[in-house]
């Protein structure tokens, strides 16, 4: 049984895609912000921290949420649904389902931030 | 044969357990690249970009784009307006529906080519078919919205599609771009099982936009189940979700 090791393949993987190219450009230490891009559900903006010429952190300053308008669902007579506190599972898995953490807006903003750090 | 590529800005994996389907896996990857070329709002030469610049009339759009537009309109009706591909600036961005549609079509392509046991995963939205390489149900882990290296539930879709919609969490705060100083206190993710990945994806997106009511919306849909997690780490599940949970 293969156990996929793709957890965390989101921001980390995207940062890794860009970091090798950026290293050649000699990054200056400090904190750099990328531009803000539209990712349909809202704006995305990335901030990187460079230390010793290497990117040590990449954070999303802005990330899309979802539109909220009035709720049309009738709140009367809602069914009772089972609730539980989420707990980490240790059993093996084949695939992971999660919110997509990667987007082109993120990559564009990250590329900006890297460019800013090498200017 | 398993292959992962970054297409449409996300990792896409096609894994066929049966031997001898290498060409089919590559064809599926080419399909996703073709979808990206046609639908990307990030490519100036895509059909969607040209449509948004009014260089193509709606009646002249390709059959694929018309199909996706029709699906987007149907989703808008079925999801009580909680889905809209038309943006505030009047341009169209069907990205919210293209992913599920592309996975669904890619999986159909694998079936038509004779593959029995496989999965297609695009950015965490999944279509499984048949069994895994140990001859058991495919085991899908729902990622914790709080700790990305943790799994909080293991689910067997058993041929159904699965999609998760959620927010990104920084520390203990969920970022709300519409009210940057506020911390949201409600739903952080909802994972939906549906008849296929296209249906699961359409309704996961809409249910997440509904906030705490999303789980009741899914409960009201025949053939759908869901697991919804709120910011305090409490999960609510639909009545028959437990039938899909694996130990």
mmCIF file of C-alpha atoms in Angstrom:
data_model
loop_
_atom_site.group_PDB
_atom_site.id
_atom_site.type_symbol
_atom_site.label_atom_id
_atom_site.label_comp_id
_atom_site.label_asym_id
_atom_site.label_seq_id
_atom_site.Cartn_x
_atom_site.Cartn_y
_atom_site.Cartn_z
ATOM 1 C CA UNK A 1 0.000 0.000 0.000
ATOM 2 C CA UNK A 2 1.357 3.360 -0.990
ATOM 3 C CA UNK A 3 0.639 6.085 1.485
ATOM 4 C CA UNK A 4 0.645 9.396 -0.277
ATOM 5 C CA UNK A 5 2.976 11.978 1.140
ATOM 6 C CA UNK A 6 1.330 14.926 -0.461
ATOM 7 C CA UNK A 7 0.122 16.587 2.692
ATOM 8 C CA UNK A 8 1.328 20.138 2.764
ATOM 9 C CA UNK A 9 1.742 20.229 -1.009
ATOM 10 C CA UNK A 10 0.234 23.611 -1.313
ATOM 11 C CA UNK A 11 2.093 26.735 -0.515
ATOM 12 C CA UNK A 12 5.279 24.796 0.193
ATOM 13 C CA UNK A 13 5.345 23.140 -3.196
ATOM 14 C CA UNK A 14 4.516 26.362 -4.982
ATOM 15 C CA UNK A 15 7.235 28.242 -3.123
ATOM 16 C CA UNK A 16 9.681 25.453 -3.959
ATOM 17 C CA UNK A 17 8.874 25.830 -7.655
ATOM 18 C CA UNK A 18 9.991 29.421 -7.632
ATOM 19 C CA UNK A 19 12.795 29.502 -5.108
ATOM 20 C CA UNK A 20 15.505 27.813 -7.214
ATOM 21 C CA UNK A 21 15.059 30.345 -10.035
ATOM 22 C CA UNK A 22 15.061 33.210 -7.600
ATOM 23 C CA UNK A 23 18.233 32.084 -5.828
ATOM 24 C CA UNK A 24 20.212 32.873 -8.956
ATOM 25 C CA UNK A 25 19.078 36.475 -8.651
ATOM 26 C CA UNK A 26 20.549 36.857 -5.116
ATOM 27 C CA UNK A 27 17.766 37.774 -2.739
ATOM 28 C CA UNK A 28 18.157 40.588 -0.272
ATOM 29 C CA UNK A 29 17.193 39.960 3.319
ATOM 30 C CA UNK A 30 13.938 41.427 4.519
ATOM 31 C CA UNK A 31 10.206 41.157 4.068
ATOM 32 C CA UNK A 32 8.681 41.681 0.622
ATOM 33 C CA UNK A 33 5.074 41.860 -0.506
ATOM 34 C CA UNK A 34 3.781 40.755 -3.891
ATOM 35 C CA UNK A 35 0.969 42.456 -5.750
ATOM 36 C CA UNK A 36 -2.683 41.760 -4.999
ATOM 37 C CA UNK A 37 -4.413 39.563 -7.582
ATOM 38 C CA UNK A 38 -7.987 38.549 -8.063
ATOM 39 C CA UNK A 39 -8.623 34.858 -7.508
ATOM 40 C CA UNK A 40 -12.353 35.102 -8.263
ATOM 41 C CA UNK A 41 -13.542 34.613 -4.686
ATOM 42 C CA UNK A 42 -11.414 37.504 -3.485
ATOM 43 C CA UNK A 43 -7.916 39.000 -3.517
ATOM 44 C CA UNK A 44 -4.682 37.093 -2.956
ATOM 45 C CA UNK A 45 -1.484 38.765 -1.761
ATOM 46 C CA UNK A 46 1.718 37.042 -0.681
ATOM 47 C CA UNK A 47 4.483 38.225 1.646
ATOM 48 C CA UNK A 48 7.885 36.529 1.777
ATOM 49 C CA UNK A 49 10.627 36.746 4.380
ATOM 50 C CA UNK A 50 14.218 36.411 3.175
ATOM 51 C CA UNK A 51 17.062 35.636 5.558
ATOM 52 C CA UNK A 52 20.642 34.854 4.556
ATOM 53 C CA UNK A 53 19.585 35.126 0.886
ATOM 54 C CA UNK A 54 16.986 32.387 1.236
ATOM 55 C CA UNK A 55 13.217 32.471 1.503
ATOM 56 C CA UNK A 56 12.397 31.275 5.004
ATOM 57 C CA UNK A 57 8.678 32.033 4.973
ATOM 58 C CA UNK A 58 5.823 32.755 2.570
ATOM 59 C CA UNK A 59 2.495 33.927 3.983
ATOM 60 C CA UNK A 60 -0.773 34.899 2.390
ATOM 61 C CA UNK A 61 -1.641 38.426 3.552
ATOM 62 C CA UNK A 62 -4.966 38.204 1.791
ATOM 63 C CA UNK A 63 -6.780 35.098 0.740
ATOM 64 C CA UNK A 64 -10.178 34.640 -0.860
ATOM 65 C CA UNK A 65 -13.202 34.049 1.281
ATOM 66 C CA UNK A 66 -16.573 33.426 -0.183
ATOM 67 C CA UNK A 67 -19.405 35.738 -0.936
ATOM 68 C CA UNK A 68 -22.039 35.880 1.700
ATOM 69 C CA UNK A 69 -25.456 37.128 0.856
ATOM 70 C CA UNK A 70 -28.721 36.524 2.555
ATOM 71 C CA UNK A 71 -29.445 32.933 3.416
ATOM 72 C CA UNK A 72 -32.548 31.717 1.662
ATOM 73 C CA UNK A 73 -32.792 28.454 3.534
ATOM 74 C CA UNK A 74 -35.759 28.141 5.817
ATOM 75 C CA UNK A 75 -34.297 27.919 9.288
ATOM 76 C CA UNK A 76 -37.483 26.403 10.693
ATOM 77 C CA UNK A 77 -37.497 22.691 11.411
ATOM 78 C CA UNK A 78 -33.863 21.980 10.652
ATOM 79 C CA UNK A 79 -33.029 18.295 11.013
ATOM 80 C CA UNK A 80 -30.823 17.174 13.893
ATOM 81 C CA UNK A 81 -27.357 16.362 12.603
ATOM 82 C CA UNK A 82 -24.572 14.519 14.389
ATOM 83 C CA UNK A 83 -21.733 16.686 15.712
ATOM 84 C CA UNK A 84 -18.275 15.715 16.921
ATOM 85 C CA UNK A 85 -14.971 17.335 17.762
ATOM 86 C CA UNK A 86 -12.509 16.760 14.931
ATOM 87 C CA UNK A 87 -9.644 14.432 15.778
ATOM 88 C CA UNK A 88 -6.449 13.575 13.927
ATOM 89 C CA UNK A 89 -6.632 10.125 12.326
ATOM 90 C CA UNK A 90 -3.639 7.859 11.985
ATOM 91 C CA UNK A 91 -5.003 5.298 9.522
ATOM 92 C CA UNK A 92 -3.552 4.915 6.035
ATOM 93 C CA UNK A 93 -5.010 6.773 3.076
ATOM 94 C CA UNK A 94 -4.668 6.792 -0.724
ATOM 95 C CA UNK A 95 -5.793 10.338 -1.558
ATOM 96 C CA UNK A 96 -6.341 13.627 0.281
ATOM 97 C CA UNK A 97 -9.341 15.909 -0.079
ATOM 98 C CA UNK A 98 -8.910 19.482 1.053
ATOM 99 C CA UNK A 99 -9.474 23.061 0.004
ATOM 100 C CA UNK A 100 -7.136 23.936 -2.845
ATOM 101 C CA UNK A 101 -4.316 26.036 -1.458
ATOM 102 C CA UNK A 102 -2.671 26.684 -4.778
ATOM 103 C CA UNK A 103 -3.740 29.230 -7.307
ATOM 104 C CA UNK A 104 -2.267 31.250 -10.076
ATOM 105 C CA UNK A 105 -3.052 34.430 -8.185
ATOM 106 C CA UNK A 106 -0.880 33.096 -5.346
ATOM 107 C CA UNK A 107 1.948 32.240 -7.733
ATOM 108 C CA UNK A 108 1.832 35.654 -9.416
ATOM 109 C CA UNK A 109 1.950 37.470 -6.096
ATOM 110 C CA UNK A 110 4.747 35.191 -4.863
ATOM 111 C CA UNK A 111 6.749 35.874 -8.033
ATOM 112 C CA UNK A 112 6.329 39.634 -7.425
ATOM 113 C CA UNK A 113 7.577 39.329 -3.865
ATOM 114 C CA UNK A 114 10.631 37.355 -5.015
ATOM 115 C CA UNK A 115 11.332 39.938 -7.691
ATOM 116 C CA UNK A 116 11.078 42.727 -5.108
ATOM 117 C CA UNK A 117 13.612 40.952 -2.912
ATOM 118 C CA UNK A 118 16.128 40.640 -5.747
ATOM 119 C CA UNK A 119 15.965 44.272 -6.906
ATOM 120 C CA UNK B 1 0.752 4.087 -13.455
ATOM 121 C CA UNK B 2 0.503 7.353 -11.605
ATOM 122 C CA UNK B 3 1.322 10.823 -12.856
ATOM 123 C CA UNK B 4 1.084 14.236 -11.176
ATOM 124 C CA UNK B 5 1.421 17.545 -12.979
ATOM 125 C CA UNK B 6 0.738 21.131 -12.000
ATOM 126 C CA UNK B 7 -2.016 22.234 -14.389
ATOM 127 C CA UNK B 8 -4.601 25.005 -13.901
ATOM 128 C CA UNK B 9 -2.450 26.188 -10.980
ATOM 129 C CA UNK B 10 -2.889 23.033 -8.915
ATOM 130 C CA UNK B 11 -1.488 19.518 -8.641
ATOM 131 C CA UNK B 12 -3.467 17.051 -10.763
ATOM 132 C CA UNK B 13 -2.929 13.320 -10.214
ATOM 133 C CA UNK B 14 -4.178 10.457 -12.362
ATOM 134 C CA UNK B 15 -3.539 6.992 -10.897
ATOM 135 C CA UNK B 16 -4.598 3.853 -12.752
ATOM 136 C CA UNK B 17 -3.977 0.627 -10.825
ATOM 137 C CA UNK B 18 -4.577 -1.674 -13.824
ATOM 138 C CA UNK B 19 -1.490 -2.438 -15.901
ATOM 139 C CA UNK B 20 -0.984 -1.208 -19.453
ATOM 140 C CA UNK B 21 -2.784 2.146 -19.336
ATOM 141 C CA UNK B 22 0.224 4.464 -19.536
ATOM 142 C CA UNK B 23 -0.981 6.046 -22.773
ATOM 143 C CA UNK B 24 -4.439 6.617 -21.309
ATOM 144 C CA UNK B 25 -2.964 8.353 -18.247
ATOM 145 C CA UNK B 26 -0.975 10.627 -20.563
ATOM 146 C CA UNK B 27 -4.106 11.315 -22.640
ATOM 147 C CA UNK B 28 -5.933 12.332 -19.460
ATOM 148 C CA UNK B 29 -3.125 14.771 -18.622
ATOM 149 C CA UNK B 30 -3.339 16.218 -22.154
ATOM 150 C CA UNK B 31 -7.082 16.671 -21.588
ATOM 151 C CA UNK B 32 -6.440 18.793 -18.481
ATOM 152 C CA UNK B 33 -3.891 20.861 -20.404
ATOM 153 C CA UNK B 34 -6.434 21.395 -23.195
ATOM 154 C CA UNK B 35 -9.057 22.490 -20.638
ATOM 155 C CA UNK B 36 -6.591 24.975 -19.179
ATOM 156 C CA UNK B 37 -5.817 26.396 -22.636
ATOM 157 C CA UNK B 38 -9.521 26.874 -23.362
ATOM 158 C CA UNK B 39 -10.829 28.081 -19.995
ATOM 159 C CA UNK B 40 -7.959 29.885 -18.288
ATOM 160 C CA UNK B 41 -8.656 33.493 -17.352
ATOM 161 C CA UNK B 42 -4.886 33.802 -16.903
ATOM 162 C CA UNK B 43 -4.172 33.212 -20.593
ATOM 163 C CA UNK B 44 -4.882 36.077 -22.942
ATOM 164 C CA UNK B 45 -5.424 33.658 -25.838
ATOM 165 C CA UNK B 46 -7.932 31.341 -24.096
ATOM 166 C CA UNK B 47 -11.469 31.174 -25.417
ATOM 167 C CA UNK B 48 -12.769 32.602 -22.111
ATOM 168 C CA UNK B 49 -10.385 35.577 -22.297
ATOM 169 C CA UNK B 50 -11.362 36.252 -25.904
ATOM 170 C CA UNK B 51 -15.036 36.007 -24.967
ATOM 171 C CA UNK B 52 -14.473 38.475 -22.123
ATOM 172 C CA UNK B 53 -12.868 40.904 -24.592
ATOM 173 C CA UNK B 54 -15.992 40.497 -26.780
ATOM 174 C CA UNK B 55 -13.937 38.972 -29.582
ATOM 175 C CA UNK B 56 -16.298 35.966 -29.722
ATOM 176 C CA UNK B 57 -20.086 36.021 -29.568
ATOM 177 C CA UNK B 58 -21.736 33.593 -27.176
ATOM 178 C CA UNK B 59 -23.387 31.752 -30.068
ATOM 179 C CA UNK B 60 -19.964 31.077 -31.607
ATOM 180 C CA UNK B 61 -18.416 29.560 -28.476
ATOM 181 C CA UNK B 62 -17.134 25.971 -28.651
ATOM 182 C CA UNK B 63 -19.407 23.141 -27.487
ATOM 183 C CA UNK B 64 -17.264 22.643 -24.356
ATOM 184 C CA UNK B 65 -17.519 26.284 -23.257
ATOM 185 C CA UNK B 66 -21.272 26.331 -23.938
ATOM 186 C CA UNK B 67 -21.647 23.154 -21.875
ATOM 187 C CA UNK B 68 -19.781 24.710 -18.930
ATOM 188 C CA UNK B 69 -21.789 27.940 -19.180
ATOM 189 C CA UNK B 70 -25.025 25.929 -19.098
ATOM 190 C CA UNK B 71 -23.776 24.036 -16.026
ATOM 191 C CA UNK B 72 -22.843 27.291 -14.293
ATOM 192 C CA UNK B 73 -26.322 28.679 -14.914
ATOM 193 C CA UNK B 74 -27.947 25.493 -13.652
ATOM 194 C CA UNK B 75 -25.783 25.603 -10.515
ATOM 195 C CA UNK B 76 -26.755 29.218 -9.888
ATOM 196 C CA UNK B 77 -30.439 28.198 -9.902
ATOM 197 C CA UNK B 78 -30.001 25.015 -7.878
ATOM 198 C CA UNK B 79 -27.763 26.685 -5.319
ATOM 199 C CA UNK B 80 -30.212 29.507 -4.656
ATOM 200 C CA UNK B 81 -27.895 32.124 -6.123
ATOM 201 C CA UNK B 82 -24.861 31.114 -4.048
ATOM 202 C CA UNK B 83 -22.892 30.511 -7.212
ATOM 203 C CA UNK B 84 -22.385 33.018 -9.995
ATOM 204 C CA UNK B 85 -19.809 32.853 -12.758
ATOM 205 C CA UNK B 86 -20.439 36.469 -13.744
ATOM 206 C CA UNK B 87 -18.169 38.778 -11.807
ATOM 207 C CA UNK B 88 -18.852 42.311 -10.613
ATOM 208 C CA UNK B 89 -16.999 43.743 -13.632
ATOM 209 C CA UNK B 90 -19.405 41.815 -15.943
ATOM 210 C CA UNK B 91 -16.707 39.433 -17.184
ATOM 211 C CA UNK B 92 -17.231 35.697 -16.882
ATOM 212 C CA UNK B 93 -15.078 33.312 -14.830
ATOM 213 C CA UNK B 94 -16.402 29.740 -14.789
ATOM 214 C CA UNK B 95 -13.353 28.450 -12.824
ATOM 215 C CA UNK B 96 -15.620 27.407 -9.955
ATOM 216 C CA UNK B 97 -17.215 24.793 -12.173
ATOM 217 C CA UNK B 98 -14.483 23.939 -14.666
ATOM 218 C CA UNK B 99 -12.437 21.884 -12.214
ATOM 219 C CA UNK B 100 -15.186 19.407 -11.318
ATOM 220 C CA UNK B 101 -16.313 19.237 -14.940
ATOM 221 C CA UNK B 102 -12.755 18.529 -16.143
ATOM 222 C CA UNK B 103 -12.189 15.772 -13.543
ATOM 223 C CA UNK B 104 -15.538 14.205 -14.414
ATOM 224 C CA UNK B 105 -14.721 14.176 -18.140
ATOM 225 C CA UNK B 106 -11.172 12.942 -17.490
ATOM 226 C CA UNK B 107 -12.526 10.039 -15.414
ATOM 227 C CA UNK B 108 -15.063 9.212 -18.162
ATOM 228 C CA UNK B 109 -12.173 9.127 -20.633
ATOM 229 C CA UNK B 110 -10.379 6.563 -18.438
ATOM 230 C CA UNK B 111 -13.546 4.446 -18.162
ATOM 231 C CA UNK B 112 -14.149 4.583 -21.917
ATOM 232 C CA UNK B 113 -10.525 3.517 -22.458
ATOM 233 C CA UNK B 114 -11.114 0.392 -20.374
ATOM 234 C CA UNK B 115 -9.531 1.350 -17.028
ATOM 235 C CA UNK B 116 -11.381 -0.205 -14.080
ATOM 236 C CA UNK B 117 -9.503 0.821 -10.954
ATOM 237 C CA UNK B 118 -8.325 4.415 -10.749
ATOM 238 C CA UNK B 119 -8.678 7.853 -9.250
ATOM 239 C CA UNK B 120 -8.370 11.375 -10.613
ATOM 240 C CA UNK B 121 -7.511 14.128 -8.131
ATOM 241 C CA UNK B 122 -7.357 17.810 -9.059
ATOM 242 C CA UNK B 123 -6.460 20.048 -6.141
ATOM 243 C CA UNK B 124 -8.258 17.867 -3.602
ATOM 244 C CA UNK B 125 -11.413 17.199 -5.644
ATOM 245 C CA UNK B 126 -11.600 13.515 -6.420
ATOM 246 C CA UNK B 127 -13.275 10.905 -8.605
ATOM 247 C CA UNK B 128 -12.534 7.303 -7.680
ATOM 248 C CA UNK B 129 -13.486 4.183 -9.649
ATOM 249 C CA UNK B 130 -13.174 0.536 -8.680
ATOM 250 C CA UNK B 131 -10.692 -0.450 -5.975
ATOM 251 C CA UNK B 132 -7.197 0.495 -4.833
ATOM 252 C CA UNK B 133 -4.118 -1.640 -5.485
ATOM 253 C CA UNK B 134 -4.870 -3.721 -2.386
ATOM 254 C CA UNK B 135 -8.294 -4.572 -3.829
ATOM 255 C CA UNK B 136 -10.166 -2.530 -1.232
ATOM 256 C CA UNK B 137 -12.174 0.700 -1.328
ATOM 257 C CA UNK B 138 -10.165 3.823 -2.140
ATOM 258 C CA UNK B 139 -9.388 5.586 1.130
ATOM 259 C CA UNK B 140 -9.717 9.369 0.989
ATOM 260 C CA UNK B 141 -8.457 11.441 3.914
ATOM 261 C CA UNK B 142 -10.121 14.770 4.712
ATOM 262 C CA UNK B 143 -7.374 17.256 5.473
ATOM 263 C CA UNK B 144 -7.623 19.236 8.702
ATOM 264 C CA UNK B 145 -8.289 22.929 8.028
ATOM 265 C CA UNK B 146 -6.212 23.674 11.127
ATOM 266 C CA UNK B 147 -3.111 21.518 10.646
ATOM 267 C CA UNK B 148 -2.365 20.789 7.016
ATOM 268 C CA UNK B 149 -0.344 17.695 7.903
ATOM 269 C CA UNK B 150 -3.288 16.083 9.683
ATOM 270 C CA UNK B 151 -6.181 13.996 8.434
ATOM 271 C CA UNK B 152 -9.440 14.298 10.398
ATOM 272 C CA UNK B 153 -11.578 11.654 8.679
ATOM 273 C CA UNK B 154 -11.068 8.719 6.328
ATOM 274 C CA UNK B 155 -13.816 8.205 3.780
ATOM 275 C CA UNK B 156 -14.638 5.639 1.073
ATOM 276 C CA UNK B 157 -16.401 7.427 -1.821
ATOM 277 C CA UNK B 158 -17.121 4.020 -3.485
ATOM 278 C CA UNK B 159 -17.422 5.416 -6.982
ATOM 279 C CA UNK B 160 -19.011 8.684 -5.896
ATOM 280 C CA UNK B 161 -17.236 12.006 -6.334
ATOM 281 C CA UNK B 162 -15.789 14.029 -3.469
ATOM 282 C CA UNK B 163 -14.908 17.716 -3.205
ATOM 283 C CA UNK B 164 -13.886 20.030 -0.387
ATOM 284 C CA UNK B 165 -14.413 23.767 -0.253
ATOM 285 C CA UNK B 166 -12.853 25.839 2.486
ATOM 286 C CA UNK B 167 -10.979 28.855 3.798
ATOM 287 C CA UNK B 168 -7.349 29.335 4.492
ATOM 288 C CA UNK B 169 -6.476 29.690 8.136
ATOM 289 C CA UNK B 170 -3.581 31.732 9.468
ATOM 290 C CA UNK B 171 -2.805 30.822 13.041
ATOM 291 C CA UNK B 172 -6.178 30.849 14.750
ATOM 292 C CA UNK B 173 -7.705 33.361 12.393
ATOM 293 C CA UNK B 174 -9.685 32.923 9.253
ATOM 294 C CA UNK B 175 -9.066 35.750 6.876
ATOM 295 C CA UNK B 176 -12.173 37.525 5.706
ATOM 296 C CA UNK B 177 -11.279 39.810 2.781
ATOM 297 C CA UNK B 178 -14.597 41.658 3.115
ATOM 298 C CA UNK B 179 -13.975 42.574 6.754
ATOM 299 C CA UNK B 180 -10.199 42.286 7.296
ATOM 300 C CA UNK B 181 -10.307 43.074 11.016
ATOM 301 C CA UNK B 182 -12.913 40.494 11.866
ATOM 302 C CA UNK B 183 -12.287 36.889 12.734
ATOM 303 C CA UNK B 184 -14.919 34.569 11.378
ATOM 304 C CA UNK B 185 -16.375 32.142 13.829
ATOM 305 C CA UNK B 186 -18.155 29.741 11.557
ATOM 306 C CA UNK B 187 -17.519 27.185 8.844
ATOM 307 C CA UNK B 188 -13.933 26.614 7.688
ATOM 308 C CA UNK B 189 -14.445 23.657 5.369
ATOM 309 C CA UNK B 190 -17.103 21.407 3.930
ATOM 310 C CA UNK B 191 -16.360 18.097 2.201
ATOM 311 C CA UNK B 192 -19.143 16.813 -0.038
ATOM 312 C CA UNK B 193 -19.802 13.360 -1.474
ATOM 313 C CA UNK B 194 -22.069 13.355 -4.532
ATOM 314 C CA UNK B 195 -23.104 11.165 -7.461
ATOM 315 C CA UNK B 196 -19.922 12.216 -9.274
ATOM 316 C CA UNK B 197 -17.142 14.742 -8.752
ATOM 317 C CA UNK B 198 -18.838 17.403 -10.879
ATOM 318 C CA UNK B 199 -21.952 17.273 -8.691
ATOM 319 C CA UNK B 200 -19.881 17.154 -5.489
ATOM 320 C CA UNK B 201 -17.788 20.147 -6.581
ATOM 321 C CA UNK B 202 -20.757 22.267 -7.710
ATOM 322 C CA UNK B 203 -22.561 21.802 -4.424
ATOM 323 C CA UNK B 204 -19.472 22.004 -2.172
ATOM 324 C CA UNK B 205 -18.727 25.477 -3.561
ATOM 325 C CA UNK B 206 -22.312 26.619 -3.057
ATOM 326 C CA UNK B 207 -22.693 25.001 0.391
ATOM 327 C CA UNK B 208 -19.519 26.661 1.657
ATOM 328 C CA UNK B 209 -20.790 30.059 0.531
ATOM 329 C CA UNK B 210 -23.928 29.448 2.628
ATOM 330 C CA UNK B 211 -21.910 29.306 5.855
ATOM 331 C CA UNK B 212 -23.383 27.305 8.736
ATOM 332 C CA UNK B 213 -26.503 26.549 6.677
ATOM 333 C CA UNK B 214 -24.471 24.695 4.043
ATOM 334 C CA UNK B 215 -24.715 21.344 5.808
ATOM 335 C CA UNK B 216 -28.516 21.609 5.911
ATOM 336 C CA UNK B 217 -28.564 22.448 2.207
ATOM 337 C CA UNK B 218 -26.570 19.247 1.486
ATOM 338 C CA UNK B 219 -28.811 17.275 3.870
ATOM 339 C CA UNK B 220 -31.767 18.359 1.741
ATOM 340 C CA UNK B 221 -30.212 17.020 -1.495
ATOM 341 C CA UNK B 222 -30.912 13.362 -2.294
ATOM 342 C CA UNK B 223 -27.717 11.430 -3.083
ATOM 343 C CA UNK B 224 -25.363 13.848 -1.297
ATOM 344 C CA UNK B 225 -23.565 13.635 2.049
ATOM 345 C CA UNK B 226 -21.208 16.098 3.730
ATOM 346 C CA UNK B 227 -18.835 16.734 6.635
ATOM 347 C CA UNK B 228 -18.635 20.385 7.718
ATOM 348 C CA UNK B 229 -15.990 21.775 10.095
ATOM 349 C CA UNK B 230 -16.320 25.058 11.980
ATOM 350 C CA UNK B 231 -13.619 27.327 13.362
ATOM 351 C CA UNK B 232 -13.821 25.846 16.843
ATOM 352 C CA UNK B 233 -13.041 22.360 15.531
ATOM 353 C CA UNK B 234 -16.561 20.973 15.718
ATOM 354 C CA UNK B 235 -17.742 18.918 12.747
ATOM 355 C CA UNK B 236 -21.356 18.408 11.687
ATOM 356 C CA UNK B 237 -22.266 15.568 9.345
ATOM 357 C CA UNK B 238 -25.274 14.693 7.234
ATOM 358 C CA UNK B 239 -27.445 11.742 8.256
ATOM 359 C CA UNK B 240 -25.818 9.018 6.139
ATOM 360 C CA UNK B 241 -22.275 10.377 5.945
ATOM 361 C CA UNK B 242 -21.234 7.764 8.510
ATOM 362 C CA UNK B 243 -21.875 4.992 5.961
ATOM 363 C CA UNK B 244 -18.774 6.183 4.088
ATOM 364 C CA UNK B 245 -16.466 6.605 7.093
ATOM 365 C CA UNK B 246 -13.616 4.093 7.421
ATOM 366 C CA UNK B 247 -11.827 3.245 10.668
#
